[in-house]
Amino acid sequence: MNQLPTSTIPHNLSGHRLKFFVLVGIVAGLMMYVYGTINYQNVEYAQWDLHDYRAMAQASPGLAESVRQPFVFRILGPYAVGLLPFSIDNSFLVLSISSGLMLSLIFYLYLSASAFEPSISALATILFILNKYFFGFPAWNFFQVNDILSQIEIVLMMWAMTSQKWLLFGIVLFFGSLTKETPLIMIPVAFIYLVDTHTFEK
């Protein structure tokens, strides 16, 4: 198997890379506006998990132990929301928008640091932003902020793994375990990466 490219976190943005960085940020902001926001007071969503996340945020900085599983274990997003100085619903919206923008920019930086041309990195990121399932749905249902946070954590762990920054990988994995189950997929991915790169033999 071919070894994955080793990426490093860039210390600065060149003019060419910065141009596409700004473009990605603009597209992300525009698409989050286009996706709109959920009308969470609609009875159609009465049984959705957004009600559990709202209850968890209202209990912050404490923990809402009465919330249903598995939502009660997805602590990070609602806990952070409860610490923000806005109403619960506005705090979810603020954190969701800022996290969506951060996800887009971090994904672009990761791709451009992984030997891809800035234009290709920007195109791939924009195509991801246009995906209504991975990006559009959690942007619309802004109470699903854990979905966006978990994607940020996966990108950061991929970046840390290919950069051989295992302490950073472990720290992000810890926060990922407090966010949702999804980031835990990086544990077998990291193991396969170590085997493929013959790290155990060094």
PDB file of C-alpha atoms in Angstrom:
ATOM      1  CA  MET A   1       0.000   0.000   0.000  1.00  0.00           C
ATOM      2  CA  ASN A   2       1.181   3.506  -0.729  1.00  0.00           C
ATOM      3  CA  GLN A   3       2.019   5.624   2.267  1.00  0.00           C
ATOM      4  CA  LEU A   4      -0.343   8.490   2.977  1.00  0.00           C
ATOM      5  CA  PRO A   5       1.131  11.949   2.385  1.00  0.00           C
ATOM      6  CA  THR A   6       2.570  13.583   5.459  1.00  0.00           C
ATOM      7  CA  SER A   7       0.996  16.966   6.115  1.00  0.00           C
ATOM      8  CA  THR A   8       2.150  19.740   8.357  1.00  0.00           C
ATOM      9  CA  ILE A   9       0.217  22.637   9.791  1.00  0.00           C
ATOM     10  CA  PRO A  10       1.171  25.754   7.805  1.00  0.00           C
ATOM     11  CA  HIS A  11       2.596  28.635   9.814  1.00  0.00           C
ATOM     12  CA  ASN A  12       1.036  31.239   7.541  1.00  0.00           C
ATOM     13  CA  LEU A  13      -1.169  31.614   4.509  1.00  0.00           C
ATOM     14  CA  SER A  14       0.462  32.608   1.262  1.00  0.00           C
ATOM     15  CA  GLY A  15      -1.355  35.142  -0.882  1.00  0.00           C
ATOM     16  CA  HIS A  16      -2.530  32.443  -3.296  1.00  0.00           C
ATOM     17  CA  ARG A  17      -3.729  30.174  -0.489  1.00  0.00           C
ATOM     18  CA  LEU A  18      -5.316  33.097   1.386  1.00  0.00           C
ATOM     19  CA  LYS A  19      -7.439  33.973  -1.643  1.00  0.00           C
ATOM     20  CA  PHE A  20      -9.064  30.549  -1.660  1.00  0.00           C
ATOM     21  CA  PHE A  21      -9.260  30.560   2.159  1.00  0.00           C
ATOM     22  CA  VAL A  22     -11.434  33.679   1.971  1.00  0.00           C
ATOM     23  CA  LEU A  23     -13.487  32.177  -0.869  1.00  0.00           C
ATOM     24  CA  VAL A  24     -14.228  29.064   1.190  1.00  0.00           C
ATOM     25  CA  GLY A  25     -15.279  31.209   4.143  1.00  0.00           C
ATOM     26  CA  ILE A  26     -17.632  33.270   1.979  1.00  0.00           C
ATOM     27  CA  VAL A  27     -19.214  30.184   0.392  1.00  0.00           C
ATOM     28  CA  ALA A  28     -19.637  28.546   3.804  1.00  0.00           C
ATOM     29  CA  GLY A  29     -21.333  31.621   5.230  1.00  0.00           C
ATOM     30  CA  LEU A  30     -23.570  31.990   2.177  1.00  0.00           C
ATOM     31  CA  MET A  31     -24.637  28.353   2.188  1.00  0.00           C
ATOM     32  CA  MET A  32     -25.419  28.363   5.904  1.00  0.00           C
ATOM     33  CA  TYR A  33     -27.703  31.305   5.205  1.00  0.00           C
ATOM     34  CA  VAL A  34     -29.308  29.494   2.243  1.00  0.00           C
ATOM     35  CA  TYR A  35     -29.861  26.293   4.245  1.00  0.00           C
ATOM     36  CA  GLY A  36     -31.887  28.331   6.733  1.00  0.00           C
ATOM     37  CA  THR A  37     -32.841  27.249  10.263  1.00  0.00           C
ATOM     38  CA  ILE A  38     -35.234  24.699  11.691  1.00  0.00           C
ATOM     39  CA  ASN A  39     -38.567  25.821  13.146  1.00  0.00           C
ATOM     40  CA  TYR A  40     -37.999  23.859  16.329  1.00  0.00           C
ATOM     41  CA  GLN A  41     -41.442  24.794  17.722  1.00  0.00           C
ATOM     42  CA  ASN A  42     -43.158  22.809  14.955  1.00  0.00           C
ATOM     43  CA  VAL A  43     -44.944  19.775  16.444  1.00  0.00           C
ATOM     44  CA  GLU A  44     -43.423  17.661  13.673  1.00  0.00           C
ATOM     45  CA  TYR A  45     -40.109  17.804  15.538  1.00  0.00           C
ATOM     46  CA  ALA A  46     -41.566  17.076  18.993  1.00  0.00           C
ATOM     47  CA  GLN A  47     -39.714  13.763  19.310  1.00  0.00           C
ATOM     48  CA  TRP A  48     -36.468  14.845  17.702  1.00  0.00           C
ATOM     49  CA  ASP A  49     -33.278  14.838  19.726  1.00  0.00           C
ATOM     50  CA  LEU A  50     -33.089  18.638  19.676  1.00  0.00           C
ATOM     51  CA  HIS A  51     -35.262  18.654  22.795  1.00  0.00           C
ATOM     52  CA  ASP A  52     -32.710  16.517  24.626  1.00  0.00           C
ATOM     53  CA  TYR A  53     -29.871  18.798  23.574  1.00  0.00           C
ATOM     54  CA  ARG A  54     -31.810  21.860  24.733  1.00  0.00           C
ATOM     55  CA  ALA A  55     -32.389  20.229  28.118  1.00  0.00           C
ATOM     56  CA  MET A  56     -28.680  19.430  28.429  1.00  0.00           C
ATOM     57  CA  ALA A  57     -27.740  23.014  27.572  1.00  0.00           C
ATOM     58  CA  GLN A  58     -30.200  24.381  30.117  1.00  0.00           C
ATOM     59  CA  ALA A  59     -28.605  22.217  32.812  1.00  0.00           C
ATOM     60  CA  SER A  60     -25.063  23.443  32.004  1.00  0.00           C
ATOM     61  CA  PRO A  61     -22.662  23.796  33.818  1.00  0.00           C
ATOM     62  CA  GLY A  62     -24.350  20.856  35.468  1.00  0.00           C
ATOM     63  CA  LEU A  63     -25.301  17.614  33.728  1.00  0.00           C
ATOM     64  CA  ALA A  64     -28.847  16.593  32.760  1.00  0.00           C
ATOM     65  CA  GLU A  65     -28.775  12.945  33.791  1.00  0.00           C
ATOM     66  CA  SER A  66     -32.449  12.387  32.963  1.00  0.00           C
ATOM     67  CA  VAL A  67     -31.881  12.859  29.206  1.00  0.00           C
ATOM     68  CA  ARG A  68     -32.370   9.804  26.972  1.00  0.00           C
ATOM     69  CA  GLN A  69     -29.483   7.657  25.782  1.00  0.00           C
ATOM     70  CA  PRO A  70     -27.364   8.061  23.727  1.00  0.00           C
ATOM     71  CA  PHE A  71     -27.863  11.836  23.829  1.00  0.00           C
ATOM     72  CA  VAL A  72     -26.947  12.079  27.508  1.00  0.00           C
ATOM     73  CA  PHE A  73     -23.394  11.006  26.597  1.00  0.00           C
ATOM     74  CA  ARG A  74     -22.990  13.656  23.866  1.00  0.00           C
ATOM     75  CA  ILE A  75     -21.935  16.300  26.330  1.00  0.00           C
ATOM     76  CA  LEU A  76     -19.562  18.755  24.680  1.00  0.00           C
ATOM     77  CA  GLY A  77     -21.823  20.732  22.337  1.00  0.00           C
ATOM     78  CA  PRO A  78     -24.777  21.345  24.659  1.00  0.00           C
ATOM     79  CA  TYR A  79     -22.453  21.944  27.607  1.00  0.00           C
ATOM     80  CA  ALA A  80     -20.569  24.651  25.680  1.00  0.00           C
ATOM     81  CA  VAL A  81     -23.877  26.154  24.544  1.00  0.00           C
ATOM     82  CA  GLY A  82     -25.026  26.496  28.149  1.00  0.00           C
ATOM     83  CA  LEU A  83     -21.910  28.514  28.975  1.00  0.00           C
ATOM     84  CA  LEU A  84     -22.531  31.137  26.274  1.00  0.00           C
ATOM     85  CA  PRO A  85     -24.062  34.470  27.373  1.00  0.00           C
ATOM     86  CA  PHE A  86     -27.138  34.233  25.122  1.00  0.00           C
ATOM     87  CA  SER A  87     -30.465  32.480  25.269  1.00  0.00           C
ATOM     88  CA  ILE A  88     -30.214  28.711  24.817  1.00  0.00           C
ATOM     89  CA  ASP A  89     -31.626  28.738  21.289  1.00  0.00           C
ATOM     90  CA  ASN A  90     -29.484  31.671  20.154  1.00  0.00           C
ATOM     91  CA  SER A  91     -26.416  30.066  21.721  1.00  0.00           C
ATOM     92  CA  PHE A  92     -27.006  26.899  19.701  1.00  0.00           C
ATOM     93  CA  LEU A  93     -27.302  29.022  16.568  1.00  0.00           C
ATOM     94  CA  VAL A  94     -24.136  31.020  17.304  1.00  0.00           C
ATOM     95  CA  LEU A  95     -22.075  27.920  18.072  1.00  0.00           C
ATOM     96  CA  SER A  96     -23.453  26.090  15.029  1.00  0.00           C
ATOM     97  CA  ILE A  97     -22.634  28.927  12.620  1.00  0.00           C
ATOM     98  CA  SER A  98     -19.148  29.473  14.028  1.00  0.00           C
ATOM     99  CA  SER A  99     -18.455  25.715  14.046  1.00  0.00           C
ATOM    100  CA  GLY A 100     -19.681  25.335  10.453  1.00  0.00           C
ATOM    101  CA  LEU A 101     -17.378  28.121   9.347  1.00  0.00           C
ATOM    102  CA  MET A 102     -14.499  26.627  11.314  1.00  0.00           C
ATOM    103  CA  LEU A 103     -15.096  23.170   9.826  1.00  0.00           C
ATOM    104  CA  SER A 104     -14.977  24.564   6.293  1.00  0.00           C
ATOM    105  CA  LEU A 105     -11.760  26.508   6.856  1.00  0.00           C
ATOM    106  CA  ILE A 106      -9.980  23.731   8.734  1.00  0.00           C
ATOM    107  CA  PHE A 107     -10.917  21.201   6.055  1.00  0.00           C
ATOM    108  CA  TYR A 108      -9.544  23.520   3.371  1.00  0.00           C
ATOM    109  CA  LEU A 109      -6.309  24.073   5.312  1.00  0.00           C
ATOM    110  CA  TYR A 110      -5.897  20.343   5.864  1.00  0.00           C
ATOM    111  CA  LEU A 111      -6.307  19.574   2.177  1.00  0.00           C
ATOM    112  CA  SER A 112      -3.994  22.380   1.080  1.00  0.00           C
ATOM    113  CA  ALA A 113      -1.385  21.215   3.600  1.00  0.00           C
ATOM    114  CA  SER A 114      -1.636  17.668   2.226  1.00  0.00           C
ATOM    115  CA  ALA A 115       0.085  18.455  -1.073  1.00  0.00           C
ATOM    116  CA  PHE A 116      -3.105  19.506  -2.887  1.00  0.00           C
ATOM    117  CA  GLU A 117      -3.197  22.716  -4.884  1.00  0.00           C
ATOM    118  CA  PRO A 118      -5.157  25.506  -3.125  1.00  0.00           C
ATOM    119  CA  SER A 119      -7.665  25.616  -5.991  1.00  0.00           C
ATOM    120  CA  ILE A 120      -8.304  21.861  -5.760  1.00  0.00           C
ATOM    121  CA  SER A 121      -8.517  22.064  -1.967  1.00  0.00           C
ATOM    122  CA  ALA A 122     -11.035  24.898  -2.223  1.00  0.00           C
ATOM    123  CA  LEU A 123     -13.124  23.034  -4.818  1.00  0.00           C
ATOM    124  CA  ALA A 124     -13.235  19.884  -2.687  1.00  0.00           C
ATOM    125  CA  THR A 125     -14.204  21.916   0.370  1.00  0.00           C
ATOM    126  CA  ILE A 126     -16.953  23.765  -1.493  1.00  0.00           C
ATOM    127  CA  LEU A 127     -18.360  20.463  -2.777  1.00  0.00           C
ATOM    128  CA  PHE A 128     -18.428  19.274   0.838  1.00  0.00           C
ATOM    129  CA  ILE A 129     -20.243  22.464   1.899  1.00  0.00           C
ATOM    130  CA  LEU A 130     -22.836  21.837  -0.830  1.00  0.00           C
ATOM    131  CA  ASN A 131     -23.537  18.348   0.564  1.00  0.00           C
ATOM    132  CA  LYS A 132     -26.931  18.764   2.220  1.00  0.00           C
ATOM    133  CA  TYR A 133     -26.518  15.667   4.389  1.00  0.00           C
ATOM    134  CA  PHE A 134     -23.049  16.107   5.911  1.00  0.00           C
ATOM    135  CA  PHE A 135     -23.068  19.905   6.062  1.00  0.00           C
ATOM    136  CA  GLY A 136     -26.501  21.220   5.147  1.00  0.00           C
ATOM    137  CA  PHE A 137     -28.601  19.248   7.608  1.00  0.00           C
ATOM    138  CA  PRO A 138     -26.636  20.086  10.778  1.00  0.00           C
ATOM    139  CA  ALA A 139     -26.412  23.695   9.596  1.00  0.00           C
ATOM    140  CA  TRP A 140     -30.204  23.785   9.213  1.00  0.00           C
ATOM    141  CA  ASN A 141     -30.933  21.903  12.449  1.00  0.00           C
ATOM    142  CA  PHE A 142     -28.506  23.996  14.466  1.00  0.00           C
ATOM    143  CA  PHE A 143     -29.205  21.978  17.602  1.00  0.00           C
ATOM    144  CA  GLN A 144     -27.150  19.221  15.947  1.00  0.00           C
ATOM    145  CA  VAL A 145     -23.983  21.169  16.706  1.00  0.00           C
ATOM    146  CA  ASN A 146     -22.317  17.950  17.901  1.00  0.00           C
ATOM    147  CA  ASP A 147     -22.405  16.678  14.315  1.00  0.00           C
ATOM    148  CA  ILE A 148     -20.355  19.639  13.129  1.00  0.00           C
ATOM    149  CA  LEU A 149     -17.986  19.478  16.108  1.00  0.00           C
ATOM    150  CA  SER A 150     -17.366  15.771  15.514  1.00  0.00           C
ATOM    151  CA  GLN A 151     -16.447  16.469  11.880  1.00  0.00           C
ATOM    152  CA  ILE A 152     -13.999  19.156  13.006  1.00  0.00           C
ATOM    153  CA  GLU A 153     -12.446  16.648  15.400  1.00  0.00           C
ATOM    154  CA  ILE A 154     -12.126  13.997  12.686  1.00  0.00           C
ATOM    155  CA  VAL A 155     -10.338  16.420  10.356  1.00  0.00           C
ATOM    156  CA  LEU A 156      -8.010  17.539  13.157  1.00  0.00           C
ATOM    157  CA  MET A 157      -7.217  13.925  14.046  1.00  0.00           C
ATOM    158  CA  MET A 158      -6.505  13.084  10.409  1.00  0.00           C
ATOM    159  CA  TRP A 159      -4.183  16.076  10.269  1.00  0.00           C
ATOM    160  CA  ALA A 160      -2.478  15.167  13.535  1.00  0.00           C
ATOM    161  CA  MET A 161      -2.121  11.537  12.459  1.00  0.00           C
ATOM    162  CA  THR A 162      -0.498  12.290   9.105  1.00  0.00           C
ATOM    163  CA  SER A 163       1.723  14.867  10.830  1.00  0.00           C
ATOM    164  CA  GLN A 164       2.753  12.334  13.496  1.00  0.00           C
ATOM    165  CA  LYS A 165       1.454  14.634  16.260  1.00  0.00           C
ATOM    166  CA  TRP A 166       0.103  11.943  18.547  1.00  0.00           C
ATOM    167  CA  LEU A 167      -0.336  14.099  21.650  1.00  0.00           C
ATOM    168  CA  LEU A 168      -2.619  16.396  19.668  1.00  0.00           C
ATOM    169  CA  PHE A 169      -4.390  13.326  18.290  1.00  0.00           C
ATOM    170  CA  GLY A 170      -5.039  12.063  21.819  1.00  0.00           C
ATOM    171  CA  ILE A 171      -6.309  15.417  23.073  1.00  0.00           C
ATOM    172  CA  VAL A 172      -8.736  15.804  20.181  1.00  0.00           C
ATOM    173  CA  LEU A 173      -9.852  12.177  20.587  1.00  0.00           C
ATOM    174  CA  PHE A 174     -10.669  12.878  24.241  1.00  0.00           C
ATOM    175  CA  PHE A 175     -12.889  15.810  23.294  1.00  0.00           C
ATOM    176  CA  GLY A 176     -14.318  13.737  20.453  1.00  0.00           C
ATOM    177  CA  SER A 177     -15.413  11.060  22.931  1.00  0.00           C
ATOM    178  CA  LEU A 178     -17.348  13.768  24.795  1.00  0.00           C
ATOM    179  CA  THR A 179     -18.969  14.975  21.573  1.00  0.00           C
ATOM    180  CA  LYS A 180     -20.374  11.951  19.791  1.00  0.00           C
ATOM    181  CA  GLU A 181     -19.567   8.348  18.885  1.00  0.00           C
ATOM    182  CA  THR A 182     -18.423   9.237  15.354  1.00  0.00           C
ATOM    183  CA  PRO A 183     -14.880  10.511  16.154  1.00  0.00           C
ATOM    184  CA  LEU A 184     -14.058   7.149  17.729  1.00  0.00           C
ATOM    185  CA  ILE A 185     -13.782   5.732  14.193  1.00  0.00           C
ATOM    186  CA  MET A 186     -10.338   7.348  14.143  1.00  0.00           C
ATOM    187  CA  ILE A 187      -9.008   4.747  16.596  1.00  0.00           C
ATOM    188  CA  PRO A 188      -8.980   1.864  14.053  1.00  0.00           C
ATOM    189  CA  VAL A 189      -7.998   4.336  11.318  1.00  0.00           C
ATOM    190  CA  ALA A 190      -4.932   5.353  13.340  1.00  0.00           C
ATOM    191  CA  PHE A 191      -4.066   1.709  13.969  1.00  0.00           C
ATOM    192  CA  ILE A 192      -4.235   0.883  10.256  1.00  0.00           C
ATOM    193  CA  TYR A 193      -2.167   3.984   9.483  1.00  0.00           C
ATOM    194  CA  LEU A 194       0.533   2.902  11.951  1.00  0.00           C
ATOM    195  CA  VAL A 195       0.628  -0.591  10.419  1.00  0.00           C
ATOM    196  CA  ASP A 196       0.690   0.746   6.859  1.00  0.00           C
ATOM    197  CA  THR A 197       3.536   3.181   7.627  1.00  0.00           C
ATOM    198  CA  HIS A 198       5.484   0.465   9.510  1.00  0.00           C
ATOM    199  CA  THR A 199       5.672   2.714  12.562  1.00  0.00           C
ATOM    200  CA  PHE A 200       5.679  -0.294  14.902  1.00  0.00           C
ATOM    201  CA  GLU A 201       8.829  -1.546  13.198  1.00  0.00           C
ATOM    202  CA  LYS A 202      10.817   1.668  13.753  1.00  0.00           C
TER     203      LYS A 202
END
